[in-house]
């Protein structure tokens, strides 16, 4: 087998894998960045020069007394490294033989909760970390509620720092029971898995640790590789129009990034604002003509007839049922320090369109 053949075989295999988007969250200092860094390290998903840099940085600015500080793999801001905390969301892509992953490492401090929401809004699964010594904290509940609110249905509750309580089964059991009693009744998750881990020591990350013979579940990486994610809603094509491309009299295209689903030439689309329909005539990805496009592609499409479409409109599959209304019931995550008042005018952004609204 030639080298080119091996490369093509590897690329084809990678393209056939599905992608899981997940987030690590929880209270401050529960070990989110350390867990992610240890996961990448143990799975041999970082390069040798990165390991060398990690060892060097750990001795200079690490928080583990000269030992490897795995949090430095994802905490890249100067302020994060100086304070040993996560401030901004750090995204990492990695893959195994079974699945591709996009992970967002979110901050735990209350004042950075808005950053956690940003990360959670694009995730399909959440790993909620809990320090075994401290148990359920207010931020643990807050992050769990936000994860549920933005639509995450599958979570893994990782009880971390088990090494600091001598891997005691009773402590792990108490934390899990507290979470089931005090958190789960307030959220709407379809599947919850509990696992004892030591992010610093690597216990139950890639392999089952001999220090937890009482734990009969899977290690964390195996959970991530095997957990079933239902993406039925993502099968529906949707694309907010970001730009109407009109370079000359003979061309009118509608540009945007595909939010979900796929689209092919001759498919029928529906415009959110007018509920008019048309068939796709051409699809352009960059400057090349394509037969179809998928979620994440930045595209320009042309239609078989002239209909009114403007920046901010959302295009859907014809089969998608769009309901128009000037009033609706929703839950809001309010970030501003100033309180939200009813009957006050606000600006609502939907896709790329802004409109005035009132909260009643």
Short mmCIF file of C-alpha atoms in Angstrom, two decimals:
data_model
loop_
_atom_site.label_atom_id
_atom_site.label_comp_id
_atom_site.label_asym_id
_atom_site.label_seq_id
_atom_site.Cartn_x
_atom_site.Cartn_y
_atom_site.Cartn_z
CA UNK A 1 0.00 0.00 0.00
CA UNK A 2 1.48 3.35 -1.08
CA UNK A 3 1.73 6.35 1.18
CA UNK A 4 -0.88 8.27 -0.84
CA UNK A 5 -3.28 5.35 -0.58
CA UNK A 6 -2.84 5.24 3.20
CA UNK A 7 -3.50 8.97 3.45
CA UNK A 8 -6.66 8.70 1.33
CA UNK A 9 -7.85 5.75 3.41
CA UNK A 10 -7.30 7.74 6.61
CA UNK A 11 -9.12 10.80 5.22
CA UNK A 12 -12.07 8.69 4.05
CA UNK A 13 -12.32 7.04 7.45
CA UNK A 14 -12.25 10.39 9.23
CA UNK A 15 -14.93 11.77 6.91
CA UNK A 16 -17.19 8.83 7.73
CA UNK A 17 -17.11 9.52 11.49
CA UNK A 18 -19.84 11.55 13.16
CA UNK A 19 -18.98 14.61 15.25
CA UNK A 20 -19.95 15.10 18.88
CA UNK A 21 -19.94 18.66 20.25
CA UNK A 22 -19.64 18.77 24.02
CA UNK A 23 -18.84 21.22 26.79
CA UNK A 24 -17.02 20.94 30.12
CA UNK A 25 -18.67 23.03 32.81
CA UNK A 26 -19.19 23.32 36.55
CA UNK A 27 -18.06 25.48 39.44
CA UNK A 28 -14.72 27.27 39.62
CA UNK A 29 -11.67 25.07 40.36
CA UNK A 30 -13.59 21.84 39.80
CA UNK A 31 -10.91 20.81 37.28
CA UNK A 32 -12.54 21.38 33.89
CA UNK A 33 -9.42 22.49 32.01
CA UNK A 34 -7.29 19.86 33.75
CA UNK A 35 -9.74 17.14 32.74
CA UNK A 36 -9.70 18.18 29.11
CA UNK A 37 -5.92 18.55 29.04
CA UNK A 38 -5.43 15.15 30.66
CA UNK A 39 -7.90 13.58 28.19
CA UNK A 40 -5.94 14.92 25.20
CA UNK A 41 -2.64 13.85 26.77
CA UNK A 42 -3.72 10.32 27.70
CA UNK A 43 -5.27 9.72 24.28
CA UNK A 44 -1.97 10.79 22.61
CA UNK A 45 -3.77 13.57 20.75
CA UNK A 46 -1.10 16.25 21.26
CA UNK A 47 2.27 16.54 19.51
CA UNK A 48 5.65 15.97 21.12
CA UNK A 49 6.58 19.66 20.91
CA UNK A 50 3.33 20.52 22.70
CA UNK A 51 4.23 18.09 25.47
CA UNK A 52 7.69 19.64 25.78
CA UNK A 53 6.16 23.12 25.96
CA UNK A 54 3.62 21.91 28.53
CA UNK A 55 6.35 20.49 30.76
CA UNK A 56 8.33 23.73 30.52
CA UNK A 57 5.31 25.98 31.17
CA UNK A 58 4.20 23.81 34.10
CA UNK A 59 7.51 24.45 35.87
CA UNK A 60 7.28 28.20 35.28
CA UNK A 61 3.62 29.07 35.79
CA UNK A 62 1.86 25.81 36.66
CA UNK A 63 -0.25 25.28 39.76
CA UNK A 64 0.87 21.71 40.49
CA UNK A 65 4.17 22.35 42.25
CA UNK A 66 6.33 21.73 39.19
CA UNK A 67 4.40 18.68 38.02
CA UNK A 68 2.58 18.75 34.68
CA UNK A 69 -0.35 21.19 34.78
CA UNK A 70 -2.69 19.85 32.11
CA UNK A 71 -4.94 22.92 32.33
CA UNK A 72 -2.27 24.89 30.48
CA UNK A 73 -3.10 22.94 27.31
CA UNK A 74 -6.40 24.80 27.00
CA UNK A 75 -5.96 27.92 29.15
CA UNK A 76 -4.00 30.11 26.75
CA UNK A 77 -4.73 33.68 27.85
CA UNK A 78 -2.06 35.39 29.96
CA UNK A 79 -4.63 36.25 32.66
CA UNK A 80 -5.81 32.63 32.74
CA UNK A 81 -2.31 31.31 33.23
CA UNK A 82 -1.43 33.92 35.84
CA UNK A 83 -4.54 33.26 37.92
CA UNK A 84 -4.98 29.54 37.19
CA UNK A 85 -8.56 30.05 36.02
CA UNK A 86 -10.54 29.87 32.79
CA UNK A 87 -11.95 33.16 31.52
CA UNK A 88 -12.72 32.72 27.83
CA UNK A 89 -14.16 29.66 26.11
CA UNK A 90 -11.46 27.44 24.62
CA UNK A 91 -12.46 25.22 21.70
CA UNK A 92 -10.51 22.09 20.78
CA UNK A 93 -10.99 19.60 17.97
CA UNK A 94 -9.78 16.02 18.29
CA UNK A 95 -10.72 12.61 16.99
CA UNK A 96 -10.40 8.94 17.88
CA UNK A 97 -10.99 5.85 15.77
CA UNK A 98 -14.70 5.93 16.64
CA UNK A 99 -15.75 9.59 16.63
CA UNK A 100 -14.70 13.19 16.03
CA UNK A 101 -15.12 15.76 18.81
CA UNK A 102 -15.40 19.51 19.21
CA UNK A 103 -15.10 20.42 22.89
CA UNK A 104 -15.61 23.79 24.54
CA UNK A 105 -13.90 24.36 27.88
CA UNK A 106 -16.00 26.96 29.69
CA UNK A 107 -15.20 29.15 32.73
CA UNK A 108 -16.60 28.42 36.17
CA UNK A 109 -16.66 31.88 37.74
CA UNK A 110 -20.08 33.45 38.11
CA UNK A 111 -19.03 36.67 36.34
CA UNK A 112 -18.09 34.64 33.24
CA UNK A 113 -21.36 32.71 33.08
CA UNK A 114 -22.26 34.40 29.78
CA UNK A 115 -19.21 32.72 28.23
CA UNK A 116 -20.47 29.36 29.45
CA UNK A 117 -23.85 30.01 27.81
CA UNK A 118 -22.13 30.78 24.51
CA UNK A 119 -20.31 27.45 24.66
CA UNK A 120 -23.38 25.48 25.77
CA UNK A 121 -25.56 26.86 22.97
CA UNK A 122 -23.63 24.83 20.40
CA UNK A 123 -23.15 21.64 22.42
CA UNK A 124 -24.99 18.32 22.28
CA UNK A 125 -23.60 16.94 25.56
CA UNK A 126 -22.25 18.44 28.76
CA UNK A 127 -19.64 17.08 31.16
CA UNK A 128 -20.51 18.68 34.50
CA UNK A 129 -17.61 18.47 36.93
CA UNK A 130 -18.03 18.39 40.69
CA UNK A 131 -15.20 18.58 43.20
CA UNK A 132 -15.65 15.50 45.39
CA UNK A 133 -14.56 17.50 48.45
CA UNK A 134 -17.08 20.31 47.97
CA UNK A 135 -20.09 18.55 46.46
CA UNK A 136 -22.92 20.49 44.80
CA UNK A 137 -22.26 24.25 44.67
CA UNK A 138 -24.51 27.09 43.41
CA UNK A 139 -22.56 27.32 40.15
CA UNK A 140 -22.99 23.57 39.65
CA UNK A 141 -26.75 24.05 39.76
CA UNK A 142 -26.59 27.16 37.57
CA UNK A 143 -24.55 25.44 34.85
CA UNK A 144 -26.80 22.38 34.95
CA UNK A 145 -29.90 24.55 34.56
CA UNK A 146 -28.38 26.54 31.69
CA UNK A 147 -27.34 23.34 29.91
CA UNK A 148 -30.92 22.11 30.14
CA UNK A 149 -32.33 25.49 29.11
CA UNK A 150 -30.33 25.64 25.86
CA UNK A 151 -31.49 22.15 24.90
CA UNK A 152 -28.70 19.79 25.98
CA UNK A 153 -30.29 16.40 26.73
CA UNK A 154 -27.31 14.17 27.57
CA UNK A 155 -24.90 14.87 30.43
CA UNK A 156 -22.02 13.16 32.19
CA UNK A 157 -21.55 14.14 35.83
CA UNK A 158 -17.85 13.67 36.56
CA UNK A 159 -17.06 13.64 40.27
CA UNK A 160 -13.48 14.90 40.14
CA UNK A 161 -10.50 14.99 42.52
CA UNK A 162 -11.28 11.51 43.84
CA UNK A 163 -7.58 11.17 44.59
CA UNK A 164 -7.93 13.83 47.29
CA UNK A 165 -10.55 11.78 49.18
CA UNK A 166 -8.74 8.44 48.73
CA UNK A 167 -11.25 7.25 46.12
CA UNK A 168 -13.87 6.64 48.81
CA UNK A 169 -17.00 5.07 47.35
CA UNK A 170 -19.30 6.60 49.99
CA UNK A 171 -18.24 10.14 49.07
CA UNK A 172 -18.94 9.50 45.39
CA UNK A 173 -22.29 7.95 46.28
CA UNK A 174 -23.27 10.95 48.43
CA UNK A 175 -22.41 13.44 45.66
CA UNK A 176 -24.43 11.51 43.08
CA UNK A 177 -27.41 11.20 45.41
CA UNK A 178 -27.30 14.94 46.18
CA UNK A 179 -27.24 15.73 42.45
CA UNK A 180 -30.19 13.43 41.79
CA UNK A 181 -32.16 14.95 44.65
CA UNK A 182 -31.31 18.64 44.40
CA UNK A 183 -30.54 19.23 40.71
CA UNK A 184 -32.23 16.70 38.44
CA UNK A 185 -35.82 17.61 39.47
CA UNK A 186 -35.20 21.15 38.15
CA UNK A 187 -33.83 20.20 34.73
CA UNK A 188 -34.88 18.16 31.70
CA UNK A 189 -32.14 15.71 30.74
CA UNK A 190 -32.85 12.48 28.86
CA UNK A 191 -29.72 10.67 29.99
CA UNK A 192 -27.42 11.20 32.98
CA UNK A 193 -24.22 9.23 33.61
CA UNK A 194 -22.11 9.48 36.77
CA UNK A 195 -18.39 8.70 36.85
CA UNK A 196 -15.65 9.10 39.50
CA UNK A 197 -12.46 10.61 38.05
CA UNK A 198 -9.14 12.15 38.92
CA UNK A 199 -8.30 14.58 36.14
CA UNK A 200 -4.85 15.19 37.60
CA UNK A 201 -4.02 11.48 37.90
CA UNK A 202 -5.87 10.29 34.82
CA UNK A 203 -8.06 7.81 36.70
CA UNK A 204 -11.09 6.58 34.69
CA UNK A 205 -10.29 8.94 31.82
CA UNK A 206 -9.09 6.51 29.13
CA UNK A 207 -9.04 3.26 31.12
CA UNK A 208 -10.82 2.03 34.23
CA UNK A 209 -8.70 2.79 37.28
CA UNK A 210 -7.72 -0.02 39.68
CA UNK A 211 -8.28 2.54 42.45
CA UNK A 212 -12.06 2.37 41.90
CA UNK A 213 -12.85 -1.36 41.85
CA UNK A 214 -16.38 -0.50 43.04
CA UNK A 215 -17.12 1.45 39.81
CA UNK A 216 -18.61 -0.79 37.10
CA UNK A 217 -19.22 1.76 34.34
CA UNK A 218 -17.19 2.86 31.32
CA UNK A 219 -14.21 5.23 31.38
CA UNK A 220 -14.94 8.78 30.28
CA UNK A 221 -13.54 8.53 26.73
CA UNK A 222 -15.53 5.36 26.05
CA UNK A 223 -18.68 7.15 27.22
CA UNK A 224 -18.02 9.99 24.79
CA UNK A 225 -17.35 7.57 21.94
CA UNK A 226 -20.45 5.45 22.48
CA UNK A 227 -23.15 7.79 23.78
CA UNK A 228 -26.00 8.12 21.28
CA UNK A 229 -26.83 11.66 20.17
CA UNK A 230 -30.17 12.14 18.46
CA UNK A 231 -29.74 14.75 15.74
CA UNK A 232 -33.18 14.52 14.15
CA UNK A 233 -33.77 18.26 14.52
CA UNK A 234 -30.48 18.92 12.74
CA UNK A 235 -31.73 17.00 9.68
CA UNK A 236 -33.90 20.01 8.82
CA UNK A 237 -32.11 22.40 6.48
CA UNK A 238 -31.89 25.95 7.76
CA UNK A 239 -29.73 28.89 6.72
CA UNK A 240 -29.93 32.53 7.84
CA UNK A 241 -29.29 34.81 4.86
CA UNK A 242 -26.25 36.97 5.62
CA UNK A 243 -25.86 38.66 2.27
CA UNK A 244 -27.71 39.05 -1.03
CA UNK A 245 -25.04 38.54 -3.71
CA UNK A 246 -25.85 40.70 -6.76
CA UNK A 247 -22.65 41.25 -8.83
CA UNK A 248 -24.52 41.86 -12.10
CA UNK A 249 -28.01 41.84 -13.67
CA UNK A 250 -27.78 38.13 -14.48
CA UNK A 251 -27.01 36.81 -11.01
CA UNK A 252 -28.80 36.99 -7.67
CA UNK A 253 -27.52 34.65 -4.97
CA UNK A 254 -28.27 34.31 -1.29
CA UNK A 255 -25.24 33.76 0.93
CA UNK A 256 -24.95 32.34 4.41
CA UNK A 257 -23.67 29.47 6.54
CA UNK A 258 -25.80 26.33 6.72
CA UNK A 259 -27.00 26.08 10.34
CA UNK A 260 -28.37 22.55 10.10
CA UNK A 261 -29.23 19.78 7.69
CA UNK A 262 -28.26 19.53 4.03
CA UNK A 263 -29.48 20.98 0.75
CA UNK A 264 -29.22 19.76 -2.85
CA UNK A 265 -29.90 21.24 -6.27
CA UNK A 266 -33.65 21.09 -7.13
CA UNK A 267 -34.68 20.93 -3.44
CA UNK A 268 -37.59 23.18 -2.52
CA UNK A 269 -36.96 25.84 0.12
CA UNK A 270 -39.27 28.01 2.24
CA UNK A 271 -38.62 31.65 3.22
CA UNK A 272 -39.38 32.38 6.88
CA UNK A 273 -40.71 35.93 6.45
CA UNK A 274 -43.01 35.53 3.44
CA UNK A 275 -43.60 31.74 3.46
CA UNK A 276 -42.91 31.77 -0.29
CA UNK A 277 -41.25 28.74 -1.86
CA UNK A 278 -38.78 28.16 -4.68
CA UNK A 279 -36.45 25.45 -5.98
CA UNK A 280 -32.69 25.55 -5.68
CA UNK A 281 -31.10 26.22 -9.06
CA UNK A 282 -27.38 26.34 -8.15
CA UNK A 283 -25.20 25.93 -5.08
CA UNK A 284 -21.78 27.59 -4.82
CA UNK A 285 -19.21 26.75 -2.16
CA UNK A 286 -16.52 29.43 -2.50
CA UNK A 287 -16.21 29.84 -6.29
CA UNK A 288 -17.02 26.22 -7.16
CA UNK A 289 -20.38 24.88 -8.25
CA UNK A 290 -21.62 22.04 -6.00
CA UNK A 291 -24.49 19.58 -6.15
CA UNK A 292 -25.19 19.79 -2.42
CA UNK A 293 -24.11 21.42 0.84
CA UNK A 294 -24.14 20.42 4.50
CA UNK A 295 -24.18 21.91 7.99
CA UNK A 296 -21.29 24.31 8.49
CA UNK A 297 -20.75 25.06 4.79
CA UNK A 298 -20.56 28.72 3.76
CA UNK A 299 -22.58 28.81 0.54
CA UNK A 300 -24.34 30.95 -2.02
CA UNK A 301 -27.50 29.53 -3.58
CA UNK A 302 -29.58 30.69 -6.54
CA UNK A 303 -33.25 29.93 -7.10
CA UNK A 304 -35.39 29.04 -10.09
CA UNK A 305 -37.58 32.12 -9.70
CA UNK A 306 -37.51 35.63 -8.29
CA UNK A 307 -38.94 35.89 -4.76
CA UNK A 308 -38.36 38.51 -2.08
CA UNK A 309 -35.49 37.44 0.20
CA UNK A 310 -33.49 39.87 2.32
CA UNK A 311 -30.63 39.74 4.81
CA UNK A 312 -32.00 38.26 8.03
CA UNK A 313 -34.49 35.89 6.39
CA UNK A 314 -34.09 32.21 7.21
CA UNK A 315 -34.38 29.53 4.55
CA UNK A 316 -35.82 26.14 5.49
CA UNK A 317 -36.80 22.86 3.90
CA UNK A 318 -40.23 23.15 2.31
CA UNK A 319 -41.46 20.39 4.65
CA UNK A 320 -40.64 22.45 7.75
CA UNK A 321 -43.70 24.01 9.36
CA UNK A 322 -43.08 27.71 10.03
CA UNK A 323 -45.51 29.49 12.33
CA UNK A 324 -45.59 33.29 12.44
CA UNK A 325 -46.60 35.16 15.57
CA UNK A 326 -46.07 38.51 17.27
CA UNK A 327 -46.18 36.95 20.75
CA UNK A 328 -44.56 33.85 22.19
CA UNK A 329 -43.56 32.31 25.53
CA UNK A 330 -39.89 31.64 26.20
CA UNK A 331 -37.22 31.41 28.89
CA UNK A 332 -34.54 34.11 28.85
CA UNK A 333 -31.02 34.03 30.23
CA UNK A 334 -30.54 37.63 31.36
CA UNK A 335 -26.92 38.84 31.55
CA UNK A 336 -27.19 42.56 32.18
CA UNK A 337 -26.62 43.77 35.72
CA UNK A 338 -29.62 46.04 35.28
CA UNK A 339 -32.91 44.25 35.88
CA UNK A 340 -35.26 43.27 33.08
CA UNK A 341 -38.55 45.19 33.20
CA UNK A 342 -41.86 44.34 31.62
CA UNK A 343 -43.43 46.69 29.05
CA UNK A 344 -40.03 48.14 28.21
CA UNK A 345 -38.85 48.16 24.58
CA UNK A 346 -35.96 45.86 23.66
CA UNK A 347 -34.22 44.76 20.47
CA UNK A 348 -34.68 41.09 19.55
CA UNK A 349 -32.16 39.46 17.23
CA UNK A 350 -33.28 36.37 15.29
CA UNK A 351 -30.74 34.98 12.86
CA UNK A 352 -29.31 38.10 11.23
CA UNK A 353 -32.43 40.24 11.64
CA UNK A 354 -33.22 42.68 14.44
CA UNK A 355 -36.68 43.83 15.44
CA UNK A 356 -38.27 45.76 18.29
CA UNK A 357 -40.09 43.84 21.01
CA UNK A 358 -41.58 44.14 24.48
CA UNK A 359 -41.38 41.75 27.40
CA UNK A 360 -44.86 41.43 28.94
#
